[in-house]
Coordinates of C-alpha atoms and ligand atoms in Angstrom, one line a residue:
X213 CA -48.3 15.4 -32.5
X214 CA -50.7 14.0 -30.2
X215 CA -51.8 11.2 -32.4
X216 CA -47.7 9.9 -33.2
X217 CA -47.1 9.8 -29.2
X218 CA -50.4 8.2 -28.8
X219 CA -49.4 5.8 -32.1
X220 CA -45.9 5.1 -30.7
X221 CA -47.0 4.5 -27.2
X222 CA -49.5 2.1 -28.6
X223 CA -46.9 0.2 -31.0
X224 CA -44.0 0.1 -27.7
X225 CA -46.7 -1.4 -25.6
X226 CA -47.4 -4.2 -28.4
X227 CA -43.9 -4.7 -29.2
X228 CA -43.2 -5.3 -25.5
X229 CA -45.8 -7.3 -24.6
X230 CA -45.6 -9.5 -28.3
X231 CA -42.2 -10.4 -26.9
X232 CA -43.3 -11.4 -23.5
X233 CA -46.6 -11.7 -22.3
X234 CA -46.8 -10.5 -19.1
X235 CA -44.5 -12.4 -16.3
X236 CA -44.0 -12.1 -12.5
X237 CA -40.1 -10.7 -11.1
X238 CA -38.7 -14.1 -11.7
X239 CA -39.8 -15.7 -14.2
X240 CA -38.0 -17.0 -17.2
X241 CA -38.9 -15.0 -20.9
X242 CA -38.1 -15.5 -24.3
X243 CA -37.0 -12.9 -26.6
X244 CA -34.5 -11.7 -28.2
X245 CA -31.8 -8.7 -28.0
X246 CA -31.6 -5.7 -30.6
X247 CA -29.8 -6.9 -34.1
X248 CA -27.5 -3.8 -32.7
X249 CA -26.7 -5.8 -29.5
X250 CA -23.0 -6.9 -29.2
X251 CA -21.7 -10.0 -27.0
X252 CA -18.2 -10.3 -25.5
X253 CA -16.1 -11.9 -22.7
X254 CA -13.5 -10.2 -20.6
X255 CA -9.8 -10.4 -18.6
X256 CA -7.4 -8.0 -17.2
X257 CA -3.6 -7.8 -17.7
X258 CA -2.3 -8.1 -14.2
X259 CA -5.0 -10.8 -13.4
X260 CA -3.9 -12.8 -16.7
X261 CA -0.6 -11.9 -18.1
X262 CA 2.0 -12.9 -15.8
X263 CA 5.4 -12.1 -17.5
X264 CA 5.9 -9.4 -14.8
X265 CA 9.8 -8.4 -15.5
X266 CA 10.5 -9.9 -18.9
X267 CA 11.1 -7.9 -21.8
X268 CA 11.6 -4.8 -20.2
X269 CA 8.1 -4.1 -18.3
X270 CA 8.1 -1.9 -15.6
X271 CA 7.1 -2.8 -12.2
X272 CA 3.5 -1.9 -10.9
X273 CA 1.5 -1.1 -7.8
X274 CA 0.8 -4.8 -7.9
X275 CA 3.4 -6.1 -8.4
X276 CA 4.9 -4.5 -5.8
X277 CA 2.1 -5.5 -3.0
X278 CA 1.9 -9.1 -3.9
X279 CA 6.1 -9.0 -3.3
X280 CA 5.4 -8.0 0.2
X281 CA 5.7 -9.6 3.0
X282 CA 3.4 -10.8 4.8
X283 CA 1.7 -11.3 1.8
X284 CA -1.9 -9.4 1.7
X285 CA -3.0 -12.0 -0.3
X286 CA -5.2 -14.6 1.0
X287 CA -3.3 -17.7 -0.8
X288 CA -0.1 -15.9 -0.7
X289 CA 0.1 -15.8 -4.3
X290 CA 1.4 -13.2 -7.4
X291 CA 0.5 -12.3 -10.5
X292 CA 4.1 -13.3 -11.7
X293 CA 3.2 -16.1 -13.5
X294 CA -0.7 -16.1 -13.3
X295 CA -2.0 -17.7 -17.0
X296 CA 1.1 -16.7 -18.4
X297 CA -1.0 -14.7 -21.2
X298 CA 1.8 -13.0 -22.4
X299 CA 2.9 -16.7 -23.7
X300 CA 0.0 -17.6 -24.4
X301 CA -2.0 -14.8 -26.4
X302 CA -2.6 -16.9 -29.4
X303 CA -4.2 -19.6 -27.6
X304 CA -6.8 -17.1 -25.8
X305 CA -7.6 -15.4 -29.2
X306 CA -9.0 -18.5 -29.8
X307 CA -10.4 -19.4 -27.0
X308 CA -12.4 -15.7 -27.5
X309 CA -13.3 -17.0 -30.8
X310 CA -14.5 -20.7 -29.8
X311 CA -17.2 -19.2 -27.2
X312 CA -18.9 -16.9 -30.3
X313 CA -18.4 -13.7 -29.0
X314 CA -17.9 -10.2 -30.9
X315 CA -15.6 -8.6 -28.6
X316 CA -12.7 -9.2 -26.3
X317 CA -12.5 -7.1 -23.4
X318 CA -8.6 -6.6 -22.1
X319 CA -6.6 -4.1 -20.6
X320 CA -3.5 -3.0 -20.9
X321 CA -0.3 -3.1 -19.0
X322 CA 0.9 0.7 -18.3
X323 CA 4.4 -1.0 -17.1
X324 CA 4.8 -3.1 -20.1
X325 CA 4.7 0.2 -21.9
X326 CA 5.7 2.6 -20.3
X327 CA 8.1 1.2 -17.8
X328 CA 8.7 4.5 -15.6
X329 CA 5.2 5.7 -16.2
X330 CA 6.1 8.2 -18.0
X331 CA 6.0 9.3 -22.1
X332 CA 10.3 9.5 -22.2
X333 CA 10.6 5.7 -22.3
X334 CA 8.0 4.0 -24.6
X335 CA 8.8 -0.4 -24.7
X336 CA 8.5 -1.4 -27.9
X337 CA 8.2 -5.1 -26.5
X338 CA 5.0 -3.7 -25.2
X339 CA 3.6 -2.7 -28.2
X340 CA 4.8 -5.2 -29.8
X341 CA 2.8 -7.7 -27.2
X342 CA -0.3 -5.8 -28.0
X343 CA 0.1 -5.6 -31.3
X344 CA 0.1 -9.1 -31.9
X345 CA -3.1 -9.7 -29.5
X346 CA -5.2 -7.3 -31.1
X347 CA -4.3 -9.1 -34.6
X348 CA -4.7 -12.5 -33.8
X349 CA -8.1 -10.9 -32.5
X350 CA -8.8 -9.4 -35.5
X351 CA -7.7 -12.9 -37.2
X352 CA -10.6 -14.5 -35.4
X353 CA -13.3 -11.4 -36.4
X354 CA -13.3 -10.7 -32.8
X355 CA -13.0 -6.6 -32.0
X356 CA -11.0 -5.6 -29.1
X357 CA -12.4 -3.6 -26.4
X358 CA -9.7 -2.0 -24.3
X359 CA -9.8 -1.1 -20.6
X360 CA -7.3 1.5 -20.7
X361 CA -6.7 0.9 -16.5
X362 CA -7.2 -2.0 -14.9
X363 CA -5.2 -0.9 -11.5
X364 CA -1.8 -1.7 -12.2
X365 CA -0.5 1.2 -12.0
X366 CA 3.1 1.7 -12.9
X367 CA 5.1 1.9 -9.0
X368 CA 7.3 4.9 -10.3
X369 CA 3.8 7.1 -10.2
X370 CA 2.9 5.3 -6.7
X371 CA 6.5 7.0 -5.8
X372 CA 4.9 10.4 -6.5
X373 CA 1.7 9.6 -4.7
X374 CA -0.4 7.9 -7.0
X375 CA -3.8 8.9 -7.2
X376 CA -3.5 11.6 -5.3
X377 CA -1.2 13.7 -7.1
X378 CA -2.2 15.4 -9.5
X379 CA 0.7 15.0 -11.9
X380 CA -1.2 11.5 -13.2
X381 CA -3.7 13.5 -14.7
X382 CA -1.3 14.7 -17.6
X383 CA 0.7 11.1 -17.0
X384 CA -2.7 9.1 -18.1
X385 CA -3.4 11.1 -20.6
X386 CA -0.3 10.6 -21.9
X387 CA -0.4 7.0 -22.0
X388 CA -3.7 7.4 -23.6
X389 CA -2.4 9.2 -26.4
X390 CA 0.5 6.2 -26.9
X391 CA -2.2 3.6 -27.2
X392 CA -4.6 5.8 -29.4
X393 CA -1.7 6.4 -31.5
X394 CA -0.2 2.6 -31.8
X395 CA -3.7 0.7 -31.5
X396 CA -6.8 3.3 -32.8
X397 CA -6.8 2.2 -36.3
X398 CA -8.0 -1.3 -35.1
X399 CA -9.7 -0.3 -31.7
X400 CA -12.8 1.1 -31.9
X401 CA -14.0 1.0 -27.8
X402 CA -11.8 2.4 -25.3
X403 CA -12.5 2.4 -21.5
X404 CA -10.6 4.7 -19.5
X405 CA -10.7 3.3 -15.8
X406 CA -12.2 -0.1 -14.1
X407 CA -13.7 -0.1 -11.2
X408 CA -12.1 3.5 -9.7
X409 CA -14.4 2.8 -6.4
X410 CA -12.2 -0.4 -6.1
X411 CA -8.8 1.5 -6.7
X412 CA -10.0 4.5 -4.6
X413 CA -11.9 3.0 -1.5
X414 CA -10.4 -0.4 -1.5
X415 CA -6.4 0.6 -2.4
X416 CA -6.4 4.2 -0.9
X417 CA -9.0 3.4 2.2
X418 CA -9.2 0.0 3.6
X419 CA -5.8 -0.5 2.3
X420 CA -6.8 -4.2 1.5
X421 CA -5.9 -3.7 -2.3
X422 CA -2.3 -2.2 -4.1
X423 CA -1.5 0.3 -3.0
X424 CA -2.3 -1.0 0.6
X425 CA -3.2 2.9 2.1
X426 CA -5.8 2.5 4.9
X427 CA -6.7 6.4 4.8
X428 CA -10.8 6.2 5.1
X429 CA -11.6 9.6 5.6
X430 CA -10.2 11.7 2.9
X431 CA -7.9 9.8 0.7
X432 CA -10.3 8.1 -1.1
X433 CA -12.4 11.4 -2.4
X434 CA -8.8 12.9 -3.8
X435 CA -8.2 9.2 -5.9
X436 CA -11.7 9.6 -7.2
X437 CA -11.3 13.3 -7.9
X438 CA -8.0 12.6 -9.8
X439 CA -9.4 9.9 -11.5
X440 CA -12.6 11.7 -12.9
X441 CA -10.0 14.5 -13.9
X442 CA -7.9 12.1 -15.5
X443 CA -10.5 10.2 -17.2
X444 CA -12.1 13.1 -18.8
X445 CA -8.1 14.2 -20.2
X446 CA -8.0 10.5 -21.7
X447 CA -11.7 11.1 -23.7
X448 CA -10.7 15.0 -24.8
X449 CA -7.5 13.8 -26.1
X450 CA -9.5 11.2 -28.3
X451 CA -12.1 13.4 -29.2
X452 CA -9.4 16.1 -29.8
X453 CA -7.0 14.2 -31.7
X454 CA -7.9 10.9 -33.0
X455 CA -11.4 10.6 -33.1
X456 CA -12.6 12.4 -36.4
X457 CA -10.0 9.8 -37.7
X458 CA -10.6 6.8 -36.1
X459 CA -14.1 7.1 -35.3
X460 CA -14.5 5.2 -32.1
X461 CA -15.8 5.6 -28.7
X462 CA -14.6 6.5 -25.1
X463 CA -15.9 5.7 -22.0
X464 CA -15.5 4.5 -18.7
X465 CA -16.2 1.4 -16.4
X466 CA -18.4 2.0 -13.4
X467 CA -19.3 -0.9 -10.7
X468 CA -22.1 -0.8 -9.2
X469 CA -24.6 -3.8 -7.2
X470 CA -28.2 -3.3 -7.1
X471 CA -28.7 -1.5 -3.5
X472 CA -32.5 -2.5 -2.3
X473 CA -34.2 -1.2 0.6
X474 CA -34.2 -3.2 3.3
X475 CA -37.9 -2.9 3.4
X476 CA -39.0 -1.5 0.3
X477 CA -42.1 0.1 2.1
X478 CA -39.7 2.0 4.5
X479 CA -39.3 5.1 3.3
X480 CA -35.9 5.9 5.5
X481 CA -34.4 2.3 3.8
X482 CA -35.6 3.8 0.6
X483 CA -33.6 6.7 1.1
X484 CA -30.8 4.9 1.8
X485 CA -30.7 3.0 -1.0
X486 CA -30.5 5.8 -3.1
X487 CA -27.8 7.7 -0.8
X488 CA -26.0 4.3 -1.3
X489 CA -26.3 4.3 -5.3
X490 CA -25.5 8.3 -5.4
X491 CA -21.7 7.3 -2.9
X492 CA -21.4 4.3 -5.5
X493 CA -22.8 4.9 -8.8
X494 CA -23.3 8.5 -8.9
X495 CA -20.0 9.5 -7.4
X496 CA -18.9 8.8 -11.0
X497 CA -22.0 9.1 -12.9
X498 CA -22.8 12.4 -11.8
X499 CA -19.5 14.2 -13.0
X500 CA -19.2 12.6 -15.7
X501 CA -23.1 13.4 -17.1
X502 CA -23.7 16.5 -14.9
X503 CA -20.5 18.0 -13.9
X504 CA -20.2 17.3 -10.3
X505 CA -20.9 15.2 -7.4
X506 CA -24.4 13.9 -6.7
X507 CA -26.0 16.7 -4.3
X508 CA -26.7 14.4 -1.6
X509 CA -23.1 13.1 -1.6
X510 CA -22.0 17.2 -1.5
X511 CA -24.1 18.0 1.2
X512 CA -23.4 14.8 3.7
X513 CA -19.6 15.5 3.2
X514 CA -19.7 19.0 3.6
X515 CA -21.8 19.4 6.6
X516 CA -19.8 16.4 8.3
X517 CA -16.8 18.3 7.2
X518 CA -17.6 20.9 9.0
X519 CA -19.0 19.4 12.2
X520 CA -15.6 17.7 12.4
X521 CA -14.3 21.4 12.9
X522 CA -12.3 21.7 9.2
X523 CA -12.2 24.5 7.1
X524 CA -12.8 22.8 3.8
X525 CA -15.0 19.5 3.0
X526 CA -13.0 16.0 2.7
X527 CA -14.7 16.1 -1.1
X528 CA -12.7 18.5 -3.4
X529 CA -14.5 20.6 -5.6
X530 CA -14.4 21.0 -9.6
X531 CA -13.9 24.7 -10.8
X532 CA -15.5 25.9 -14.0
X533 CA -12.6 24.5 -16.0
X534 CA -12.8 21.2 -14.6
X535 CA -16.5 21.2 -14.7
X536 CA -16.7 22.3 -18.4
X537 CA -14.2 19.3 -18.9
X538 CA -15.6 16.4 -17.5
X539 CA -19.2 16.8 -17.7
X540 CA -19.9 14.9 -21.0
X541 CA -17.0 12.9 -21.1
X542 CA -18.1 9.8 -22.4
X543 CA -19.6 8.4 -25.6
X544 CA -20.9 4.8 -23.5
X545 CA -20.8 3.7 -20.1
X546 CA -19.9 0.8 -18.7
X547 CA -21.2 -1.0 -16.2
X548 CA -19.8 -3.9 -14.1
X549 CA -22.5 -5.9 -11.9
X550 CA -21.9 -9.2 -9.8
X551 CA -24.5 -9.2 -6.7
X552 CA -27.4 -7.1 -4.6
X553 CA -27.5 -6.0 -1.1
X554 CA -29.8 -4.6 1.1
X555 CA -30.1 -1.4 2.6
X556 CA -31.0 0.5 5.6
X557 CA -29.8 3.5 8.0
X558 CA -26.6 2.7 10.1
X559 CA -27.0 2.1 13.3
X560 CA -23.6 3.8 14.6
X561 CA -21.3 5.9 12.8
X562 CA -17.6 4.7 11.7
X563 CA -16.6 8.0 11.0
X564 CA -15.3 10.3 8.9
X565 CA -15.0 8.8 5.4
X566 CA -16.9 7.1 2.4
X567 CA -18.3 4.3 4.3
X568 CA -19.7 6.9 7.4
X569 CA -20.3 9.7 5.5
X570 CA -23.3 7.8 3.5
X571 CA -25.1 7.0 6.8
X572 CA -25.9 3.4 5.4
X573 CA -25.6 -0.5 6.2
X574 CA -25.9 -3.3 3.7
X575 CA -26.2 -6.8 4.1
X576 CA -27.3 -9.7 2.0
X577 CA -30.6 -12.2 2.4
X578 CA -29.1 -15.4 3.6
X579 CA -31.8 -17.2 1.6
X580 CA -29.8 -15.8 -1.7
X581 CA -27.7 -19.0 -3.2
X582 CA -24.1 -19.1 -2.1
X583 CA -20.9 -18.6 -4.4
X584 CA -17.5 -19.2 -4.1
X585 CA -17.0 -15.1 -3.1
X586 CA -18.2 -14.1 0.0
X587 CA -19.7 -10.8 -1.5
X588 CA -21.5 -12.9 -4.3
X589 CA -25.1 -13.9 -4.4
X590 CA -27.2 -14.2 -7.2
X591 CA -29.6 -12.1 -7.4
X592 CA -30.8 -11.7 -11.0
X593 CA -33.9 -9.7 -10.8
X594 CA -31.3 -6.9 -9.0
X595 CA -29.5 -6.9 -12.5
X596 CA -32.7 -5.1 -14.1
X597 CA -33.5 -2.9 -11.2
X598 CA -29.6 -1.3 -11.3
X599 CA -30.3 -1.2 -15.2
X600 CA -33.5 0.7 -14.7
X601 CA -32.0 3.1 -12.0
X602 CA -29.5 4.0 -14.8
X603 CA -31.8 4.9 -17.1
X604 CA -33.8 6.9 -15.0
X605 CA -31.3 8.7 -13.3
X606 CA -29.2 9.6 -16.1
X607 CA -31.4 9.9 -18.9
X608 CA -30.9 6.4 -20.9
X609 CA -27.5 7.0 -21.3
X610 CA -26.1 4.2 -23.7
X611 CA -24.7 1.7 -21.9
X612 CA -22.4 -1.7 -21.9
X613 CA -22.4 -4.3 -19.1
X614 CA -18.5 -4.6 -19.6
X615 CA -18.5 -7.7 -16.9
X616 CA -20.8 -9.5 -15.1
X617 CA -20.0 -12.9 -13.7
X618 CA -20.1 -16.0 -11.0
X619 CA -17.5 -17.7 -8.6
X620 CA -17.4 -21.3 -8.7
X621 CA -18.1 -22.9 -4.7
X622 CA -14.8 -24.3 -3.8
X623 CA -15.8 -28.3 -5.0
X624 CA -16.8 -27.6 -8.4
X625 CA -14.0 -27.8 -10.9
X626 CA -16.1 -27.4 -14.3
X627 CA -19.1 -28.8 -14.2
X628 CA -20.3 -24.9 -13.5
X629 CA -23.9 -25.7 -13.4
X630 CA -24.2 -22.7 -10.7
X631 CA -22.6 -20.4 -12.8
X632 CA -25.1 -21.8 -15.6
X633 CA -28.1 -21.1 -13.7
X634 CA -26.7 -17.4 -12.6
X635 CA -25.7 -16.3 -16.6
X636 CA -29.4 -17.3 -17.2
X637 CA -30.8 -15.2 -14.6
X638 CA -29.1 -12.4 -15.6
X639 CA -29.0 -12.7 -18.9
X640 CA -32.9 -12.7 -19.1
X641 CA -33.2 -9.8 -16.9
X642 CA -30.9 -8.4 -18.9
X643 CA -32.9 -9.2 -22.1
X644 CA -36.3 -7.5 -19.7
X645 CA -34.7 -4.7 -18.9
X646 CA -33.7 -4.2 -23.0
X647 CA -36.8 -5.0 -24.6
X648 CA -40.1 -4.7 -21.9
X649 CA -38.3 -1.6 -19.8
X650 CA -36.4 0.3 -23.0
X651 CA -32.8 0.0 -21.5
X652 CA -30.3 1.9 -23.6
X653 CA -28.1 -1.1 -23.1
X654 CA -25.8 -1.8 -26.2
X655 CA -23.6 -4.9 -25.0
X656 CA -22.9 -7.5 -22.4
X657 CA -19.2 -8.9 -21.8
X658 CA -19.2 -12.0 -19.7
X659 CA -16.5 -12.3 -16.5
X660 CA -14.0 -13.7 -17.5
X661 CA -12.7 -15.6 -19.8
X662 CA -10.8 -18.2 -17.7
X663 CA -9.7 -18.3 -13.9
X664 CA -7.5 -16.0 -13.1
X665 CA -5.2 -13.9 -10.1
X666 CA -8.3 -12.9 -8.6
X667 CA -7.1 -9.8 -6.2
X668 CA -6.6 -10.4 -2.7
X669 CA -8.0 -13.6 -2.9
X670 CA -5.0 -15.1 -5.2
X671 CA -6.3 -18.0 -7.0
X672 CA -8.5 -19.0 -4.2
X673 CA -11.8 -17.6 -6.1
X674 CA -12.2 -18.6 -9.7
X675 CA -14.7 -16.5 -12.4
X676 CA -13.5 -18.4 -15.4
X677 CA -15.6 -19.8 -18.3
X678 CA -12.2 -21.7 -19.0
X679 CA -9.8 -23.2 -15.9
X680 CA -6.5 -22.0 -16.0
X681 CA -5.3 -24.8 -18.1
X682 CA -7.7 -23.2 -20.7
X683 CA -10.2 -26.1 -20.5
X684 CA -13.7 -24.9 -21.2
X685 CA -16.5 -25.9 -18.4
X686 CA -20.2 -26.3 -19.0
X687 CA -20.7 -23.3 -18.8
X688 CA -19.5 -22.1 -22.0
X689 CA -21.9 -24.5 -24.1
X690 CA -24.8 -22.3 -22.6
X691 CA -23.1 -19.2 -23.0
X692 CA -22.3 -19.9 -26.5
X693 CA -25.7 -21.1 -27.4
X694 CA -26.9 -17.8 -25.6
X695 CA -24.8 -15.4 -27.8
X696 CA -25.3 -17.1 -31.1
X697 CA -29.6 -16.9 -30.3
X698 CA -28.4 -13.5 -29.5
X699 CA -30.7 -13.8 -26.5
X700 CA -33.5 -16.6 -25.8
X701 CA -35.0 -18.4 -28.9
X702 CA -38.4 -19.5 -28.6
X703 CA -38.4 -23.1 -29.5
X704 CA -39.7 -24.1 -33.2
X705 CA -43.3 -24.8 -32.8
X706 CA -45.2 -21.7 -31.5
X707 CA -47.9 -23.7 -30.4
X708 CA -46.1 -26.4 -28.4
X709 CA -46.0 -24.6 -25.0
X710 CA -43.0 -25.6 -22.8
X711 CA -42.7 -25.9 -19.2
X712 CA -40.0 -24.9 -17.1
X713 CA -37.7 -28.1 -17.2
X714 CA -37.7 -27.5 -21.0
X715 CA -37.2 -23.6 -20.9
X716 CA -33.9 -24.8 -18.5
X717 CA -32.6 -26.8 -21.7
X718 CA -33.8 -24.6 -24.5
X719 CA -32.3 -21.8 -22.8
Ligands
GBH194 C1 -14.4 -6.9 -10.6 O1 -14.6 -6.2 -9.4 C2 -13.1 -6.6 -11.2 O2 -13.1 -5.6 -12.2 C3 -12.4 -7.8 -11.7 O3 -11.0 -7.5 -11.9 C4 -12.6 -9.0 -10.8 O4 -11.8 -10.1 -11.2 C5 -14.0 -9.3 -10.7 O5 -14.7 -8.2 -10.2 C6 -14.4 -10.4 -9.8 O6 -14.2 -10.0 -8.4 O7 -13.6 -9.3 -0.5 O8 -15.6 -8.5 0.7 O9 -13.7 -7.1 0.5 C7 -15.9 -6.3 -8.8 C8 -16.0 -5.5 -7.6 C9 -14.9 -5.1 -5.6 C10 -16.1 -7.1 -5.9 C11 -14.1 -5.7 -4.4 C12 -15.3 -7.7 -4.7 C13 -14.2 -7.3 -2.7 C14 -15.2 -7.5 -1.6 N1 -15.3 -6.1 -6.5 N2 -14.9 -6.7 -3.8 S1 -14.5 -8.1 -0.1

C-alpha cells in the first residue's frame, strides 16, 4: 500500500512538473488540458432571442421590467428585439461551429413554452424553436448544453410571488420534465439555475434586476431556499425518470469571484474571505453537497436573527425530507467566474440582510486593468485560487466553468486585444489549476458568443466574441487556436526556447 501511494505521489509530482517546470503566480505555461476536456461558448435566451410576443410566447419577469417606466435600464433598452436569435438560429449554429467549440451553452425560454408558466398549456412554437436549434447544432457536431433558467421567469409565476412561493418548486419541475421529455434524447448536460445569487440578491434585494423587489433582509434567503428546493426536484425528476434512458447529467450553475484577503497575512481579512465565499459560493454549494447551509452562514443569521428580537432566523431551514433531497443533487457543477475582489471586516453594519449579515467589505486593486464593466478586472491568477477553494472545500467535485468572459472598454469595436490578453490569463490558470494543482475541472464555455442585452446595463456593456451583427473580432482567432491546441502547444522545436513576445503569439 505504502509503496503505490509513495509510487503515485512520485509519478503526479513528475507528471506535473514535466508539464511545467516550476513558474512564479503569473507567469505564462505551456501544457495541455486532459483528452477528456470539453470547450464551448455560451448565450442566454432573454439576452439573445428577442422575439418577445411572437408565436405565442408568454410574457416574463423581464420582459415585464424592461416595459417599465422609468426604465431601470441604463440605456433604456429591451430585450424585444435584442440579436433577434429566434430569426436567426441557423446563422449562430454556425457561428458556434466556426469558433471550434464542442458545446453550445443556451438556455431556454420558460415563456416560449410554457406561456402561463404552467404544464396546461405547452407552445408547440416553442418546441418547435428549440427543436430546430438543437438540430442545426447537432448538424455542426456541436452538443448542446442547456441552462434550464436563465431568469426569465414566466410573469404569471411573478403573479403568485415568484421565488418566494413555494408553488414554483412543483412548477420548475414541471417544466423540467417538458424539456427532458422533448429534448433528452439529444441533450446530454442540463443546468438547472444560473446565477440564483444574481436572481435572489440582485432581483429580490437590491431590486436593481426583474423582478425589481428591494427586500435585503429576508427576501433573498426564501428565493435561495426555493431555488435549491426547486433545483434539487428538477435533478430527481431526471434521475427518476429519464436518466437510466438518456444517460446524461444534471447540475447547476454557481457564480462565484475569487474573494482574497485584503491582507493575506491578516488573519481577521482571512476570515472574511472565507465568510465571503461560504454567503456566495457555499450558500449553494453547501446544500447541494452537504445538505444545508454553510455553518458559519447559519450561525451569523441566526444569532443576528435573534438580536434583532424575532422568533425565527431570516434563513429558513431544510427538514429531513428536504435535506435527504437536495444533498447530492448534482452530477457536475458549474461554475461562472469574471473578476476578484478583496476582502476585509466591515467597518459599519447595513443591516439585516445578505450583504450585513456576512460582516464583510470588498473592493478591487485599482492597479488591476480596467474593462468596460465596472465590476470587471482581470485578475487571472484569482481564476486558479477560486478553482482550488472548490476543490478543497468540496472534495474535487467535478466541475465546468459554464462562462467566464471580458467587456470590451467603450472605444474598442473588435479589435478585442484586451479581451485577448484576459482569455489567456485565464485560460492558463485554468490549464494550472487542471494539470499542476489536480482540479476536477471537466470543461470551460467562453462568455458569450456575441454582444448581447447585457442586464441593466442594455447594450451599453458588450461580452461578445462576435458584435451583434455577428462579425467575429480578434478575439476569436485566439480562442479558436486555443480550443483546437486544446490548451497551449509548446512550439515545434523543444530546444528553441521562446521568450515572452513569442509565447504572446504562439499562445
Ligand atoms: C453573468 O453574471 C450572467 O450569467 C450573464 O447573463 C451575463 O451576461 C454575464 O455575467 C456578464 O455580466 O453592476 O455592479 O451591480 C455574472 C455576475 C452579477 C456580474 C451582477 C455583474 C452586476 C454588478 N454578474 N453583476 S453591478
Amino acid at each position: 500500500m505504502m509503496i503505490v501511494a509513495l509510487f503515485n505521489y512520485l509519478l503526479s509530482f513528475l507528471i506535473a512538473h514535466w508539464n511545467t517546470e516550476s513558474f512564479a503566480k503569473d507567469d505564462f505555461i505551456y501544457g495541455q488540458f486532459p483528452s477528456y476536456f470539453r470547450w464551448g461558448i455560451g448565450t442566454s435566451s432573454y439576452q439573445i432571442e428577442g422575439a418577445w410576443n411572437l408565436d405565442g410566447k408568454g410574457e416574463n419577469v423581464w420582459d415585464n421590467f424592461t416595459h417599465t417606466s422609468p426604465s431601470p435600464i441604463k440605456d433604456s433598452s429591451t430585450g424585444d428585439i435584442a440579436c433577434d436569435s429566434y430569426h436567426k438560429y441557423e446563422e449562430d449554429a454556425k457561428l458556434v461551429k466556426s469558433i471550434g467549440v464542442d458545446f453550445y451553452r443556451f438556455s431556454i425560454s420558460w415563456s416560449r413554452i410554457l406561456p402561463l408558466g404552467t404544464k396546461e398549456k405547452v407552445n408547440q412554437a416553442g418546441i418547435d424553436y428549440y427543436n430546430n436549434l438543437i438540430n442545426s447544432l447537432l448538424h455542426h457536431e456541436v452538443s448542446p448544453v442547456i441552462s434550464i433558467h436563465h431568469w426569465d421567469l414566466p410573469q404569471p409565476l411573478q403573479d403568485i410571488g415568484g421565488w418566494v412561493n413555494e408553488d414554483l418548486i412543483e412548477h420548475f419541475g414541471d417544466f423540467a420534465r417538458i424539456l427532458y421529455q422533448n429534448f433528452g434524447d439529444r441533450v446530454k448536460q442540463w443546468f438547472t439555475f444560473n446565477e440564483a445569487w444574481v436572481i435572489c440578491v440582485m432581483g429580490y434585494g437590491d431590486g436593481i434586476f426583474a423582478p425589481g423587489i428591494k427586500e435585503i433582509s429576508e427576501t433573498p434567503y426564501k428565493c435561495i431556499h426555493t431555488i435549491l428546493k426547486a433545483h434539487a426536484r428538477a435533478y430527481r425528476i431526471y434521475d427518476e425518470e429519464f436518466k437510466s434512458q438518456q444517460k446524461g447529467q444534471v447540475g447547476i450553475t454557481i457564480d462565484s469571484g475569487w474573494l482574497e484577503p485584503s491582507d493575506p497575512n491578516n488573519p481577521e481579512d482571512i476570515e472574511a474571505s472565507e465568510r465571503a465565499l461560504q454567503f456566495k459560493f457555499g450558500m449553494f454549494a453547501s446544500p447541494i453537497v452537504f445538505g444545508k447551509y454553510p455553518d458559519i452562514v447559519r450561525k451569523r443569521v441566526d444569532e443576528r436573527s435573534k438580536q434583532e428580537g424575532r422568533s425565527t432566523s431570516r434563513l429558513p431551514s431544510f427538514d429531513k425530507y428536504w435535506t435527504d433531497y437536495i444533498k447530492g443533487s448534482y452530477d457536475i457543477i458549474g461554475l461562472n467566474h469574471y473578476s476578484s475582489y478583496l476582502v476585509t471586516p466591515a467597518s459599519s453594519d447595513p443591516g439585516p440582510g445578505w450583504y450585513g449579515d456576512q460582516d464583510t467589505a470588498t473592493s478591487q486593486d485599482p492597479s488591476w486593468p480596467e474593462t468596460g464593466s465596472t465590476w470587471l478586472r482581470p485578475v487571472p491568477w484569482g481564476f486558479r485560487k477560486v478553482l482550488n477553494w472548490i476543490k478543497n472545500t468540496y472534495n474535487n467535485p467535478p466541475l465546468i466553468v459554464t462562462e467566464n468572459g471580458y467587456s470590451d472598454l467603450p472605444n474598442v469595436v473588435l479589435n478585442d486585444y484586451g479581451r485577448i490578453e484576459y482569455y489567456k490569463g485565464y485560460i492558463n490558470n485554468l490549464l494550472k489549476a487542471v494539470i499542476v494543482d489536480g482540479c476536477n475541472v471537466r470543461g470551460y464555455s467562453a462568455w458569450s458568443l456575441m454582444d448581447n442585452f447585457e442586464w441593466a446595463s442594455g447594450y451599453t456593456e458588450r461580452f461578445g466574441l462576435h458584435n451583434r451583427e455577428r462579425i467575429p473580432k480578434e478575439s476569436v482567432k485566439f480562442l479558436k487556436n486555443v480550443f483546437r491546441s486544446n490548451g497551449f502547444r509548446r512550439p515545434n522545436l523543444p530546444w528553441d526556447r521562446q521568450s515572452k513576445e513569442q509565447c504572446d503569439i504562439a499562445a
